[in-house]
PDB file of C-alpha atoms in Angstrom:
ATOM      1  CA  MET A   1     -19.240  -1.735 -26.317  1.00  0.00           C
ATOM      2  CA  ARG A   2     -17.634   1.237 -25.003  1.00  0.00           C
ATOM      3  CA  LEU A   3     -17.915   1.199 -20.716  1.00  0.00           C
ATOM      4  CA  LYS A   4     -16.736   3.783 -18.733  1.00  0.00           C
ATOM      5  CA  SER A   5     -15.452   2.924 -15.896  1.00  0.00           C
ATOM      6  CA  THR A   6     -13.426   4.513 -12.906  1.00  0.00           C
ATOM      7  CA  THR A   7     -11.382   3.220  -9.480  1.00  0.00           C
ATOM      8  CA  LEU A   8     -12.524   3.023  -5.683  1.00  0.00           C
ATOM      9  CA  PRO A   9     -10.741   5.990  -4.535  1.00  0.00           C
ATOM     10  CA  SER A  10     -11.747   8.453  -7.696  1.00  0.00           C
ATOM     11  CA  LEU A  11     -15.425   7.669  -7.266  1.00  0.00           C
ATOM     12  CA  LEU A  12     -14.840   7.946  -3.172  1.00  0.00           C
ATOM     13  CA  LYS A  13     -13.095  11.585  -4.099  1.00  0.00           C
ATOM     14  CA  VAL A  14     -15.872  13.004  -6.401  1.00  0.00           C
ATOM     15  CA  HIS A  15     -18.122  12.641  -3.807  1.00  0.00           C
ATOM     16  CA  GLN A  16     -16.924  13.658  -0.862  1.00  0.00           C
ATOM     17  CA  LEU A  17     -16.570  10.348   0.822  1.00  0.00           C
ATOM     18  CA  ASP A  18     -14.180   8.778   3.118  1.00  0.00           C
ATOM     19  CA  GLU A  19     -12.696   5.540   2.943  1.00  0.00           C
ATOM     20  CA  ARG A  20     -12.151   5.055   6.612  1.00  0.00           C
ATOM     21  CA  ASP A  21     -16.336   5.212   6.950  1.00  0.00           C
ATOM     22  CA  TYR A  22     -17.049   1.880   5.754  1.00  0.00           C
ATOM     23  CA  GLN A  23     -16.209  -1.153   6.865  1.00  0.00           C
ATOM     24  CA  ALA A  24     -16.606  -3.511   3.762  1.00  0.00           C
ATOM     25  CA  LEU A  25     -15.327  -4.037   0.600  1.00  0.00           C
ATOM     26  CA  ILE A  26     -18.522  -6.627  -0.910  1.00  0.00           C
ATOM     27  CA  MET A  27     -17.472  -7.746  -5.005  1.00  0.00           C
ATOM     28  CA  ASP A  28     -19.558  -9.219  -6.874  1.00  0.00           C
ATOM     29  CA  THR A  29     -18.557  -7.591 -10.582  1.00  0.00           C
ATOM     30  CA  GLN A  30     -18.862 -10.753 -12.535  1.00  0.00           C
ATOM     31  CA  GLY A  31     -15.591 -11.609 -13.579  1.00  0.00           C
ATOM     32  CA  SER A  32     -13.618  -8.079 -12.828  1.00  0.00           C
ATOM     33  CA  GLU A  33     -12.642  -8.418  -9.439  1.00  0.00           C
ATOM     34  CA  LEU A  34      -9.231  -8.359  -9.208  1.00  0.00           C
ATOM     35  CA  LEU A  35      -8.947  -5.564 -11.583  1.00  0.00           C
ATOM     36  CA  VAL A  36     -11.417  -3.882  -9.106  1.00  0.00           C
ATOM     37  CA  LEU A  37      -9.137  -4.589  -6.693  1.00  0.00           C
ATOM     38  CA  LYS A  38      -5.692  -3.264  -8.106  1.00  0.00           C
ATOM     39  CA  GLY A  39      -7.759   0.598  -8.856  1.00  0.00           C
ATOM     40  CA  ALA A  40      -8.262   0.202  -5.940  1.00  0.00           C
ATOM     41  CA  ILE A  41      -5.029  -0.238  -4.119  1.00  0.00           C
ATOM     42  CA  PRO A  42      -4.542   3.414  -2.603  1.00  0.00           C
ATOM     43  CA  VAL A  43      -8.186   2.597  -0.286  1.00  0.00           C
ATOM     44  CA  LEU A  44      -7.695  -0.692   0.702  1.00  0.00           C
ATOM     45  CA  LYS A  45      -5.803  -0.427   3.661  1.00  0.00           C
ATOM     46  CA  ALA A  46      -8.927   1.022   5.294  1.00  0.00           C
ATOM     47  CA  LEU A  47     -11.221  -1.559   4.951  1.00  0.00           C
ATOM     48  CA  PRO A  48     -11.025  -4.145   7.124  1.00  0.00           C
ATOM     49  CA  PHE A  49     -13.533  -6.521   5.166  1.00  0.00           C
ATOM     50  CA  ILE A  50     -12.528  -7.819   1.155  1.00  0.00           C
ATOM     51  CA  LYS A  51     -16.073 -10.024   0.006  1.00  0.00           C
ATOM     52  CA  THR A  52     -15.245 -10.989  -3.536  1.00  0.00           C
ATOM     53  CA  GLU A  53     -16.533 -14.090  -5.608  1.00  0.00           C
ATOM     54  CA  VAL A  54     -14.123 -16.644  -6.377  1.00  0.00           C
ATOM     55  CA  PRO A  55     -15.193 -18.493  -9.501  1.00  0.00           C
ATOM     56  CA  ASP A  56     -14.713 -22.360  -9.737  1.00  0.00           C
ATOM     57  CA  PHE A  57     -16.437 -23.243 -12.786  1.00  0.00           C
ATOM     58  CA  GLU A  58     -16.262 -24.003 -16.455  1.00  0.00           C
ATOM     59  CA  ALA A  59     -17.719 -20.691 -17.433  1.00  0.00           C
ATOM     60  CA  TYR A  60     -14.323 -18.399 -15.770  1.00  0.00           C
ATOM     61  CA  THR A  61     -12.061 -21.075 -17.331  1.00  0.00           C
ATOM     62  CA  GLY A  62      -9.108 -19.139 -17.374  1.00  0.00           C
ATOM     63  CA  CYS A  63     -10.242 -15.725 -15.937  1.00  0.00           C
ATOM     64  CA  CYS A  64      -7.619 -15.069 -12.333  1.00  0.00           C
TER      65      CYS A  64
END
């Protein structure tokens, strides 16, 4: 299956949103949270709070 994705900075730019208007990034992306964080590096400093899932069960063995 092919999926098209975009980074958080690109999404904010397309919709003319300022990351400083937001207080948090909350993620539950079924194991791709590290990819989201890597793509969001340019805006992370503007977000004072980041909440993400940290799976510690067998289904996610070997994930970041």
